[in-house]
XYZ file of C-alpha atoms in Angstrom:
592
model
C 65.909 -196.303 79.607
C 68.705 -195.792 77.361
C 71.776 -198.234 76.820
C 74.369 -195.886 76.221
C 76.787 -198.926 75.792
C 75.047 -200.349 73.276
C 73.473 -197.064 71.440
C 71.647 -198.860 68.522
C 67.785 -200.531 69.037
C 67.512 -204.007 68.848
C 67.872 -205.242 65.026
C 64.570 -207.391 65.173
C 62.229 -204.378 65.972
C 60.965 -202.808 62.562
C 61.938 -199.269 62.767
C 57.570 -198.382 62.249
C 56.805 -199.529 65.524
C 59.594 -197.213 67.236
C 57.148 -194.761 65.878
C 54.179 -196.382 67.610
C 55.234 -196.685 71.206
C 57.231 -193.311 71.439
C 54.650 -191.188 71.650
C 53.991 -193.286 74.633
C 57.090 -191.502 76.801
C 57.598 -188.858 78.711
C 59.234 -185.635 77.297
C 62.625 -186.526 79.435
C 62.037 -189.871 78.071
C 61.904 -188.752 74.597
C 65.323 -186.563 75.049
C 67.027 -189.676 76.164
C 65.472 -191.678 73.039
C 67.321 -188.360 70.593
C 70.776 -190.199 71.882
C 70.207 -193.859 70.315
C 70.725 -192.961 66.477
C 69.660 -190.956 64.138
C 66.285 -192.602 63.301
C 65.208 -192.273 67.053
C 66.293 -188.713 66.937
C 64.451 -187.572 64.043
C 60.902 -189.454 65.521
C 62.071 -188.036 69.451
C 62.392 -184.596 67.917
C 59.325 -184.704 65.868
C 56.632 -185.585 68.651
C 58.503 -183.187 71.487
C 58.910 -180.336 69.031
C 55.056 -180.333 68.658
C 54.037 -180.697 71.989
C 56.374 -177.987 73.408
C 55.271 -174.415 73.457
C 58.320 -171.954 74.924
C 57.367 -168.962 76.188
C 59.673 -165.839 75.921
C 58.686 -163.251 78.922
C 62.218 -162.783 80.509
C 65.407 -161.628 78.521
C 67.166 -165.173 80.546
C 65.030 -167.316 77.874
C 67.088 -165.593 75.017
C 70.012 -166.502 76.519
C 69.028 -170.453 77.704
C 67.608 -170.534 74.258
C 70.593 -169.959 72.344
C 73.334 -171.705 74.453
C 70.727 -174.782 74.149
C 70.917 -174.735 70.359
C 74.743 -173.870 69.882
C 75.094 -177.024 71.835
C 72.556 -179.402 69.962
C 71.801 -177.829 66.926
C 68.964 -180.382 66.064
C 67.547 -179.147 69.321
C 63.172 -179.875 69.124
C 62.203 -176.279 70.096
C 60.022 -175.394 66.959
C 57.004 -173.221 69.089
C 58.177 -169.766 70.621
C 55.470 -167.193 71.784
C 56.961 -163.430 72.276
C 55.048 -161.833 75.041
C 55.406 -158.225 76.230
C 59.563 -158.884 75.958
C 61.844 -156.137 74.441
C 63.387 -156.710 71.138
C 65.659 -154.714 69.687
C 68.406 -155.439 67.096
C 70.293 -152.553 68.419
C 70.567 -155.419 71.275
C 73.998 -157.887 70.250
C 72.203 -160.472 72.282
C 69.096 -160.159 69.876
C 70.307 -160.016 67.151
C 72.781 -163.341 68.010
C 69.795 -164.882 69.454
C 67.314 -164.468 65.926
C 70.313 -165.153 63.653
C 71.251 -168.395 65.405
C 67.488 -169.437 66.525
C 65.499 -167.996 63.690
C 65.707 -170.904 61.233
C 64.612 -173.129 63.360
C 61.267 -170.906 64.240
C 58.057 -173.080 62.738
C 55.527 -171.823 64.615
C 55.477 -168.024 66.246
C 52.606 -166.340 68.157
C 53.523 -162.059 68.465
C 51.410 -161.160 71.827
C 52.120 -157.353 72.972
C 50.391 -155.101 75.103
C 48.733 -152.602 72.755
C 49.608 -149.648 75.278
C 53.264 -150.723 75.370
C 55.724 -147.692 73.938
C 57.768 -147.966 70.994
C 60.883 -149.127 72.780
C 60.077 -152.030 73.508
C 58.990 -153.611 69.981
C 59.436 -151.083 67.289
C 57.899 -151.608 63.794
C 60.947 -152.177 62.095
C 62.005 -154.916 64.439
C 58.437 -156.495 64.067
C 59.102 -156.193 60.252
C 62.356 -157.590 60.019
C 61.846 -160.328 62.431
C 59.499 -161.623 59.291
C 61.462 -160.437 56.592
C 64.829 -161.730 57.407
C 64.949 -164.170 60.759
C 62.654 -166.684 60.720
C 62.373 -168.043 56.498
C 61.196 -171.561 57.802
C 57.805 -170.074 59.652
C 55.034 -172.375 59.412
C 52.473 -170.690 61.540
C 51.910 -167.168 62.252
C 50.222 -165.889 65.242
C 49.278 -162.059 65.507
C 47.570 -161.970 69.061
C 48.164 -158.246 69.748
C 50.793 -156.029 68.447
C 51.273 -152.565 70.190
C 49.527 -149.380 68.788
C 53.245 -147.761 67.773
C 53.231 -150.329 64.822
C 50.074 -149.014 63.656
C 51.014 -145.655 63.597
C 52.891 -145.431 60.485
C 52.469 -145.304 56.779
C 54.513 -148.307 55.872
C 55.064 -151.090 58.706
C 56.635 -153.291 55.283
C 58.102 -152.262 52.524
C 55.981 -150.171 50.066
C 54.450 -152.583 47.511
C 56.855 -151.692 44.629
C 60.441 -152.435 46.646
C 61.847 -154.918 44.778
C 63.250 -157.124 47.868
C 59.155 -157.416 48.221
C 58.623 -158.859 45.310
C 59.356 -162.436 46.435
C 57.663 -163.840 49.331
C 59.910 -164.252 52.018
C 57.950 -166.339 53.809
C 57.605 -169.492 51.124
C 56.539 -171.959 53.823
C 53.789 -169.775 55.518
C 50.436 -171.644 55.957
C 48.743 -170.843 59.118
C 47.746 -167.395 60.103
C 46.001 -166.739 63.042
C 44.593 -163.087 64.037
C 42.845 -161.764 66.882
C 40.469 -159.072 65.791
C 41.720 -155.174 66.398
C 39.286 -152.455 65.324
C 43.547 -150.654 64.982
C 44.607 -153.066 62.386
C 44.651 -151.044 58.764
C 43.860 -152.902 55.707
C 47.455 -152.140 54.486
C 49.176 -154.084 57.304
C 46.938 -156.834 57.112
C 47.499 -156.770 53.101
C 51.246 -156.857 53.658
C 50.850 -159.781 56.317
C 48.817 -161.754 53.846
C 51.921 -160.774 51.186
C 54.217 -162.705 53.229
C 53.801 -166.136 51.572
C 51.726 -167.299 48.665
C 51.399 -170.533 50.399
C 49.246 -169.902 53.037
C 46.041 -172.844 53.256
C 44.449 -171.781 57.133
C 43.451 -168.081 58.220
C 41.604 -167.939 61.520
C 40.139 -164.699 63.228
C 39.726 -164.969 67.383
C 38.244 -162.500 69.545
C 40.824 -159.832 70.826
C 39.701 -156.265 70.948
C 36.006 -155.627 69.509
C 36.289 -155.978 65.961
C 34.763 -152.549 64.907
C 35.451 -152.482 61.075
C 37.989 -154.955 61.201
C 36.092 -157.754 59.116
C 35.359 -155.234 56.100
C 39.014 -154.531 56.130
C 40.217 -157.825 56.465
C 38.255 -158.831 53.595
C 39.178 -156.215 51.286
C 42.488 -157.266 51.881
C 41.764 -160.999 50.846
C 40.378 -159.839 47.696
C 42.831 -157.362 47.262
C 45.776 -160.261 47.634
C 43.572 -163.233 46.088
C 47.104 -164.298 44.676
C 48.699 -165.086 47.604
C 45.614 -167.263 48.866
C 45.133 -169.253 45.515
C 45.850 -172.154 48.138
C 43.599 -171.674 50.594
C 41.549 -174.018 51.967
C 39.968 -173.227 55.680
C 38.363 -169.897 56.685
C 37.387 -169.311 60.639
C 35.757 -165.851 61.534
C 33.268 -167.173 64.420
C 32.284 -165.884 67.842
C 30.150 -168.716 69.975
C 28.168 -165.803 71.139
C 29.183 -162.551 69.164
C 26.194 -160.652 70.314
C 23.819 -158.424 68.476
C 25.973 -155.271 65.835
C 29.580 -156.894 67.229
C 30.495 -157.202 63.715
C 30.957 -160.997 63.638
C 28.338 -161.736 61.667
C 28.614 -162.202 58.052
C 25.964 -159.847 56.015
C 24.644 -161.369 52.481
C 27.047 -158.896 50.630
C 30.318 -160.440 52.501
C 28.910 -163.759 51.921
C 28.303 -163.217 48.035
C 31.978 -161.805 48.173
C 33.577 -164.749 49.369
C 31.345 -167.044 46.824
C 32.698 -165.189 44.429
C 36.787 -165.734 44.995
C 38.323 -168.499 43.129
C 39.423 -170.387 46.439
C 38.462 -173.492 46.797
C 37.835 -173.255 50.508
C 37.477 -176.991 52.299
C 36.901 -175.663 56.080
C 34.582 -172.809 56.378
C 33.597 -171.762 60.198
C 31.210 -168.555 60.297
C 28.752 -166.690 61.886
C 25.651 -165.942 58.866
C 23.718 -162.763 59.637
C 20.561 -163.646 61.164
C 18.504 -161.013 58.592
C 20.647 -163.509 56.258
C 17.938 -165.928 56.032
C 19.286 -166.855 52.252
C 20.327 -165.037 49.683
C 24.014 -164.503 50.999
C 24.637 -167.645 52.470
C 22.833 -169.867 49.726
C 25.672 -168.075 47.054
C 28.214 -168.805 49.393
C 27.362 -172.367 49.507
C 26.354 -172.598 46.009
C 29.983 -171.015 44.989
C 31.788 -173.088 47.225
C 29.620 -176.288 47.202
C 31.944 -178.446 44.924
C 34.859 -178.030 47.470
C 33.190 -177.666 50.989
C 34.010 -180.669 53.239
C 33.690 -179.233 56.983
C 31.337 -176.654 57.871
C 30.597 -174.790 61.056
C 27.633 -172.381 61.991
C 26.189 -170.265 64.522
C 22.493 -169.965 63.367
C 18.958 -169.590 64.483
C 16.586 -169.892 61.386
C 15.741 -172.360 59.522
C 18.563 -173.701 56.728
C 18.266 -174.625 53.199
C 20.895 -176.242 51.212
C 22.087 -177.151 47.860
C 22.901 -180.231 47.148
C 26.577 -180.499 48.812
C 28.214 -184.109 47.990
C 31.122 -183.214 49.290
C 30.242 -181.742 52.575
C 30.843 -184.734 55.411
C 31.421 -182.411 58.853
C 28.996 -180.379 59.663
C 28.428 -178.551 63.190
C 25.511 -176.141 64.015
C 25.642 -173.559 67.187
C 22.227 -172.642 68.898
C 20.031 -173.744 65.759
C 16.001 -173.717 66.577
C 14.712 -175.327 63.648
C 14.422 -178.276 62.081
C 16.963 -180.682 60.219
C 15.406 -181.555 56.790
C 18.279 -180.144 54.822
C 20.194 -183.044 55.733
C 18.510 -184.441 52.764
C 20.572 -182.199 50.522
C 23.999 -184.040 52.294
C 23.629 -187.145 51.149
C 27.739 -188.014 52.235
C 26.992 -185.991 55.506
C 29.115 -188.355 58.488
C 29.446 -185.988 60.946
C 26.188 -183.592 62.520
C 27.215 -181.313 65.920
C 24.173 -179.994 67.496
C 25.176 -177.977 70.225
C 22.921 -176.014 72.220
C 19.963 -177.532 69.843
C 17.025 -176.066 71.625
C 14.193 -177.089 69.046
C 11.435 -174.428 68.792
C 7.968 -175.111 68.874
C 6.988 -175.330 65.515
C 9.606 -178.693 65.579
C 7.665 -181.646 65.706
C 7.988 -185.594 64.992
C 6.965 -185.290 61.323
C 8.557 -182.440 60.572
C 12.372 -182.625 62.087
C 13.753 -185.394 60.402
C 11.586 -186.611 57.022
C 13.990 -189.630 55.787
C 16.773 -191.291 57.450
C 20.145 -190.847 56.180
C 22.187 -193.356 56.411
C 25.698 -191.823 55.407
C 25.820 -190.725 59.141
C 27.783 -192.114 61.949
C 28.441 -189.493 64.247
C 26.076 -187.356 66.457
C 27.176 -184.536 68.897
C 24.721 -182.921 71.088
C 26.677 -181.495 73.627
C 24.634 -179.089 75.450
C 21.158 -179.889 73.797
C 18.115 -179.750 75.558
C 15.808 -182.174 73.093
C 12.336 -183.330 74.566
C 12.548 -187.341 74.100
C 10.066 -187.747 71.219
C 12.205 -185.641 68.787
C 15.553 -187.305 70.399
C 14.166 -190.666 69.833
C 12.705 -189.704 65.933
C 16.429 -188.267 65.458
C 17.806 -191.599 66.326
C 15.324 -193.667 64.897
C 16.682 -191.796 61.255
C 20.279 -192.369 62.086
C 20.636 -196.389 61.434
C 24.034 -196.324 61.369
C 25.438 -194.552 64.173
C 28.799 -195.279 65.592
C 29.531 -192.184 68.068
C 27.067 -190.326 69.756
C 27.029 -187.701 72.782
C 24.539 -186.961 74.436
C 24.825 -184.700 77.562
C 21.460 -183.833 78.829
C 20.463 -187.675 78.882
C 17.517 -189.532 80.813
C 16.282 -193.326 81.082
C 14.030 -192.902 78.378
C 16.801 -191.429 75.920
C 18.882 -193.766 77.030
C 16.167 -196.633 76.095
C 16.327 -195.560 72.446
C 19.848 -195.232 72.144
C 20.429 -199.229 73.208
C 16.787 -200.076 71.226
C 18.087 -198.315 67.407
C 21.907 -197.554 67.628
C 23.093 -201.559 68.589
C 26.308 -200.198 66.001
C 27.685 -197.601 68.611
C 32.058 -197.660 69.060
C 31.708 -194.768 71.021
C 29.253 -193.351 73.736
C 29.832 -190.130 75.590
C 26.345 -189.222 78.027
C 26.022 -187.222 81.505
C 23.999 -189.894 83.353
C 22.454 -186.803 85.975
C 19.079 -187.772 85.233
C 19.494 -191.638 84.987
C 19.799 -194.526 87.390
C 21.342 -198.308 87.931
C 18.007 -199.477 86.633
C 18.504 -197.318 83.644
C 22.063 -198.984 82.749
C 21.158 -202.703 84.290
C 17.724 -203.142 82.643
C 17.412 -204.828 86.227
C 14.400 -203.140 88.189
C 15.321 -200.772 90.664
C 13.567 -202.579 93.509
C 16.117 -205.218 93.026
C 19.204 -202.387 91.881
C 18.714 -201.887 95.710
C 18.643 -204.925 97.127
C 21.747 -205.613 94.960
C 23.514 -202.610 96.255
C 22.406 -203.551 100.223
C 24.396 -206.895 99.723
C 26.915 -205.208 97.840
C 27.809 -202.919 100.723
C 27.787 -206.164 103.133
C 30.361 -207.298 101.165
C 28.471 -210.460 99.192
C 30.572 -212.179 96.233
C 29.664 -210.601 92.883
C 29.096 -214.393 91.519
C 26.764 -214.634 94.379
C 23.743 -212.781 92.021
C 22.110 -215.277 89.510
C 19.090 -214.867 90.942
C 18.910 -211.065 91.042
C 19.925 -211.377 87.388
C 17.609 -213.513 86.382
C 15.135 -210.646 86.711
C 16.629 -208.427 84.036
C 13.816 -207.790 81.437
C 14.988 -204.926 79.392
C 17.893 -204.046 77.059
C 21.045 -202.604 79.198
C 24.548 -200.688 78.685
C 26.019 -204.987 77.721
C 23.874 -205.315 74.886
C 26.382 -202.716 73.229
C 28.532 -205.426 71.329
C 30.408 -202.668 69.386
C 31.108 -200.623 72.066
C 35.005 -199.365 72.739
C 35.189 -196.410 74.310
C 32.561 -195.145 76.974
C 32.750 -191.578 78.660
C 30.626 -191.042 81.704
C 29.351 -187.850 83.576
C 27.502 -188.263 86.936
C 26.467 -184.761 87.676
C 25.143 -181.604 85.689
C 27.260 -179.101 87.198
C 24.691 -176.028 86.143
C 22.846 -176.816 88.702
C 24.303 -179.588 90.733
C 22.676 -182.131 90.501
C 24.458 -185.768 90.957
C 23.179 -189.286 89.689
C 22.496 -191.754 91.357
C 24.468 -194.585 89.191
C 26.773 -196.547 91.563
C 28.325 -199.726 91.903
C 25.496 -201.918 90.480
C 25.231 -200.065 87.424
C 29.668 -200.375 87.330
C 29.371 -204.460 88.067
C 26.280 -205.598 86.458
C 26.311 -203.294 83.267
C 29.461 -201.604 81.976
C 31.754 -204.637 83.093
C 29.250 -207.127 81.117
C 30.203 -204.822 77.407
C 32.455 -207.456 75.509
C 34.538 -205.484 73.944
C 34.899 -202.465 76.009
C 38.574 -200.725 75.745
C 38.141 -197.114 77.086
C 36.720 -196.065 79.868
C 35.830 -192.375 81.631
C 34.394 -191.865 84.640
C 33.607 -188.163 86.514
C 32.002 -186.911 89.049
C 30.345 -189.871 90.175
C 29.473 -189.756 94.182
C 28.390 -193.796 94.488
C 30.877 -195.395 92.643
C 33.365 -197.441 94.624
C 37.216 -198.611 93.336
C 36.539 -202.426 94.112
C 33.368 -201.389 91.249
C 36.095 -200.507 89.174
C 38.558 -203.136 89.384
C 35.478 -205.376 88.606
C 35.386 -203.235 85.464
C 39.076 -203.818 84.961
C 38.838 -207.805 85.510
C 36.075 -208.122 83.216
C 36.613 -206.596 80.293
C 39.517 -205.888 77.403
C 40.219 -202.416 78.747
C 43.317 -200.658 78.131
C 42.259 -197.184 78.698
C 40.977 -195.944 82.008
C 40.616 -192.193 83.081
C 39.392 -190.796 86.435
C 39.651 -188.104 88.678
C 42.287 -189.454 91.600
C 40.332 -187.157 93.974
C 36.921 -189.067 93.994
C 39.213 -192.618 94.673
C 41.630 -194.120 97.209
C 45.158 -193.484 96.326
C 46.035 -197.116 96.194
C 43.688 -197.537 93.189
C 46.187 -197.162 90.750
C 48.898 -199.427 91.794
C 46.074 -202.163 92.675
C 44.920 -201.783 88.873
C 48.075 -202.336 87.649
C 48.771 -205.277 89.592
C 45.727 -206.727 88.347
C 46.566 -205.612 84.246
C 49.976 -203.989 83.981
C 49.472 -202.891 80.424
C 46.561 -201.167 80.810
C 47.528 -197.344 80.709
C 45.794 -194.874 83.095
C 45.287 -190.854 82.837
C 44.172 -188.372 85.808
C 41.812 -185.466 84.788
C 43.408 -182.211 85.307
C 41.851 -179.609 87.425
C 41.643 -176.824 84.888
C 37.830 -174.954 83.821
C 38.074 -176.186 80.201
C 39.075 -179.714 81.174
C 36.534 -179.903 83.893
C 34.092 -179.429 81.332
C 35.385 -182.603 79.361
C 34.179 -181.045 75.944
C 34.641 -177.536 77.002
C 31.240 -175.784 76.012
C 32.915 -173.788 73.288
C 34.959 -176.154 71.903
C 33.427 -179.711 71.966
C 32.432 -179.307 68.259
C 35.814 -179.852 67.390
C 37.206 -181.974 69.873
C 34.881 -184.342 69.941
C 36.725 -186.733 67.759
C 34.847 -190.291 66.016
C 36.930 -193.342 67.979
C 37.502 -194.691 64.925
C 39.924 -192.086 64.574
C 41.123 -191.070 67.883
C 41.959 -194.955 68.540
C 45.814 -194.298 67.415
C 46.230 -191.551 69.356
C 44.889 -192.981 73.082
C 48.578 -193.478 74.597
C 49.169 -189.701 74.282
C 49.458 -187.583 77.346
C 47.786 -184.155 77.510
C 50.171 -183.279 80.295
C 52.778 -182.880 77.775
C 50.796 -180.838 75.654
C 51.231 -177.921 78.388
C 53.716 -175.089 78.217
C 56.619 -175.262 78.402
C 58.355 -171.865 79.597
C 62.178 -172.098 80.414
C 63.874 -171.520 83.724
């Protein structure tokens, strides 16, 4: 791809869109790109050091680490993970390897077997590793650190040592900690001394937490100093379970409404006897900075007024949704699992429309139609909506109230061709009979003529479509095939992104229809459900249009894995710029 000749870029492309269409490459493409100059080094470097995770398990990777960046010091490794490996600085080979190496550490994730002896990661090579090695850490991952390093008094320096007194961490802002019922409050008070820059702390599950969440927020208050930046706060289970200590009593809640942080991101689990005292301080003390919210709750929620909240995702809720009155800048509302109890009714779940929202998320929601379609009747100006557990009659409101839709993301299990076409289904099979025989797709005025009802083409706005033809809980598959393909999705104007799964009746000339028809430039399938000369035929027919393969991986088979579509379910407004990006190259990396 390179020139080596002739090493600079051509003088009439503007250095922004090198920017643009690198991200496009491969990771060997993007090493290649590092030799052209030193603009097309720094934007190379940049996208590969942040899709590149190295993995130290073997003492080799030390070694291929370090002769890699003696040789090319502006070498793109940023990400290392140390995983049950022994580190000593009694070891040359260490010690070369952290003094050479450490600088250029931005991101670092400690993983250890808790039952793991002494020897093999002491406490004083844990501590110095952050006290002296790596002063340019950006992220800090504590996923388990091994019992010996909780044993003693003083893992860091006691709190008067005057080499303490400075951070030694200044560019610290990520911390990430999986919960131990073995960490102390004074090692987690001396982690939280390591920078007074530090904006993100998350809490995952590790060992059961035990007391872990008292002392982990005795230690915030304790160092409110060093978090006078701070701006997100995650400590939430999906399903923590009754007494597993991830719920956040009234007290803990009043404590954090009290700090002086003003906290942006706030993802928690409220105490379900918390119905609101502690939760309505917290939002009250943190309502004039709030902006993305995330809940696992089962009663019913009351609000104050929160202008500046616009992201807001609910686990498991049962109630209604009238507090969206007091969000009047609300643009984002995830409901997933949203099984509505009976006391929810048509008058009673939504009471005014609001019209500051444009996304809706319902992965996983089981909503009977008349509350789906009074939901959507109060959302006017919708642009991105998924719905999972969709039917024909769902699917009827969505095309009769939300004509503003960019971005649709449905499991079609329970719908048909009739349901997409607005062509009855006595004629969807007729269509598909002929279609099978091989008749021209012009060859269909007639059957068209009989279309009386709104269909998928009557979606002007439309850009980016995600389809799912089965509900895998209990496999069942739809019955959406080729008409629906032909005589629907390839009739949306200005459709650009296209994903199809699990679909048993859907053909590849259906798609290349698809492909003909429309602007597309986007198209993701799974290559086991198609011929294998799909993908060459498509590009003969549009060679720019760029095409992905689903990876065969639990969390990516679920396309908005159940535990973390709240967050990854991204407004295509937004994720437009970011479409030519591969997720392969978002896997691990671990050296030879």
């Amino acid at each position: 791809m390179v020139d080596r000749d002739h090493p600079h870029p051509p003088v009439n492309i503007p250095e922004e869109l090198h920017e643009g269409w690198l991200k496009y490459l491969s990771v060997k493409d993007l090493f290649n790109c590092r030799l052209v100059n030193h603009v097309w080094n720094d934007e190379a470097s940049k996208l590969i050091g942040s899709i590149i995770k190295t993995s130290i398990t073997e003492r080799s990777h030390f070694t291929s680490i370090l002769e890699l960046t003696k040789n090319c010091p502006d070498h793109p490794y940023r990400t290392f993970e140390l995983q049950d490996i022994k580190i000593s600085f009694d070891d040359p080979l260490i010690e070369e390897f952290f003094t050479v190496c450490g600088p250029y550490i931005h991101h670092l994730t400690i993983w250890y077997n808790r039952e793991v002896d002494d020897w093999i990661i002491s406490s004083r090579t844990f501590r110095d590793i952050l006290l002296y090695y790596v002063p340019n850490l950006k992220s800090l991952t504590l996923q388990y650190l091994p019992y010996s390093i909780f044993s003693k008094e003083y893992v860091f320096p006691p709190v008067g040592f005057p080499e303490f007194f400075k951070p030694p961490l200044p560019l610290l802002k990520s911390l990430t900690i999986f919960s131990d019922w073995n960490l102390q409050q004074t090692l987690l008070e001396d982690i939280l001394s390591l920078s007074d820059s530090i904006e993100n702390i998350t809490v995952k599950f590790g060992i059961p937490p035990g007391e872990f969440k008292k002392r982990l927020i005795a230690a915030m208050l304790n160092k409110q100093n060093n978090l006078r930046k701070l701006k997100s706060l995650k400590y939430f289970m999906h399903d923590p379970g009754p007494g597993s200590g991830w719920s956040w009593s009234p007290d803990e809640c009043e404590a954090l409404a009290k700090t002086n942080w003003d906290i942006r991101t706030l993802k928690l689990n409220p105490s379900r006897s918390d119905s609101d005292s502690g939760f309505m301080h917290l939002m009250e003390g943190k309502k004039n900075s709030l902006v993305r919210l995330t809940l696992r709750v089962h009663h019913p929620l009351r609000f104050p007024v929160l202008n500046f909240l616009v992201h807001l995702t609910l686990y498991d809720y049962e109630e209604n949704l009238s507090f969206l009155e007091q969000l009047p800048n609300l643009r984002y509302l995830g409901l997933c699992e949203y099984f509505p109890s009976k006391t929810v009714s048509s008058e009673n779940i939504i009471r005014k429309p609001s019209v500051s929202l444009t996304s809706l998320n319902m992965y996983g929601s089981t909503v009977p139609d008349h509350l789906f379609n009074k939901i959507i009747m109060c959302l006017p100006n919708l642009r991105n909506l998924n719905v999972w557990h969709c039917n024909s009659e769902k699917f009827r409101t969505v095309l009769k109230h939300s004509g503003l839709l960019e971005e649709l993301i449905i499991n079609v299990a329970d719908m048909n061709d009739e349901s997409m076409t607005g062509i009855p289904a006595s004629v969807c099979e007729q269509i598909e009979r002929r279609l099978k025989n091989k008749a021209s797709y012009n060859d269909f005025s007639n059957e068209l003529s009989h279309r009386d009802k709104a269909f998928i083409g009557d979606l002007k706005n439309l850009q980016r479509l995600e389809l799912h033809g089965a509900c895998l809980e209990d496999w069942r598959w739809s019955s959406v095939g080729d008409v629906s393909l032909i005589f629907g999705i390839a009739c949306i104007p200005n459709l650009t992104s296209l994903f199809i799964k699990e679909f048993k009746w859907i053909t590849e000339d259906a798609i290349k229809v698809i492909v003909r028809g429309t602007p597309l430039r986007h198209l993701k399938i799974d290559p086991r459900e198609f011929n294998e000369n799909l993908e060459p035929e498509i590009k003969e027919i549009r060679p720019e249009i760029r095409m992905e393969h689903l990876i065969d991986d639990y969390e990516q088979y679920h396309p908005r894995g159940m535990h973390s579509v709240a967050d990854s379910f991204i407004p295509f407004a937004q994720e437009s710029d970011n479409l030519g990006y591969d997720n392969e190259l978002r896997n691990r990396l671990v050296l030879p």
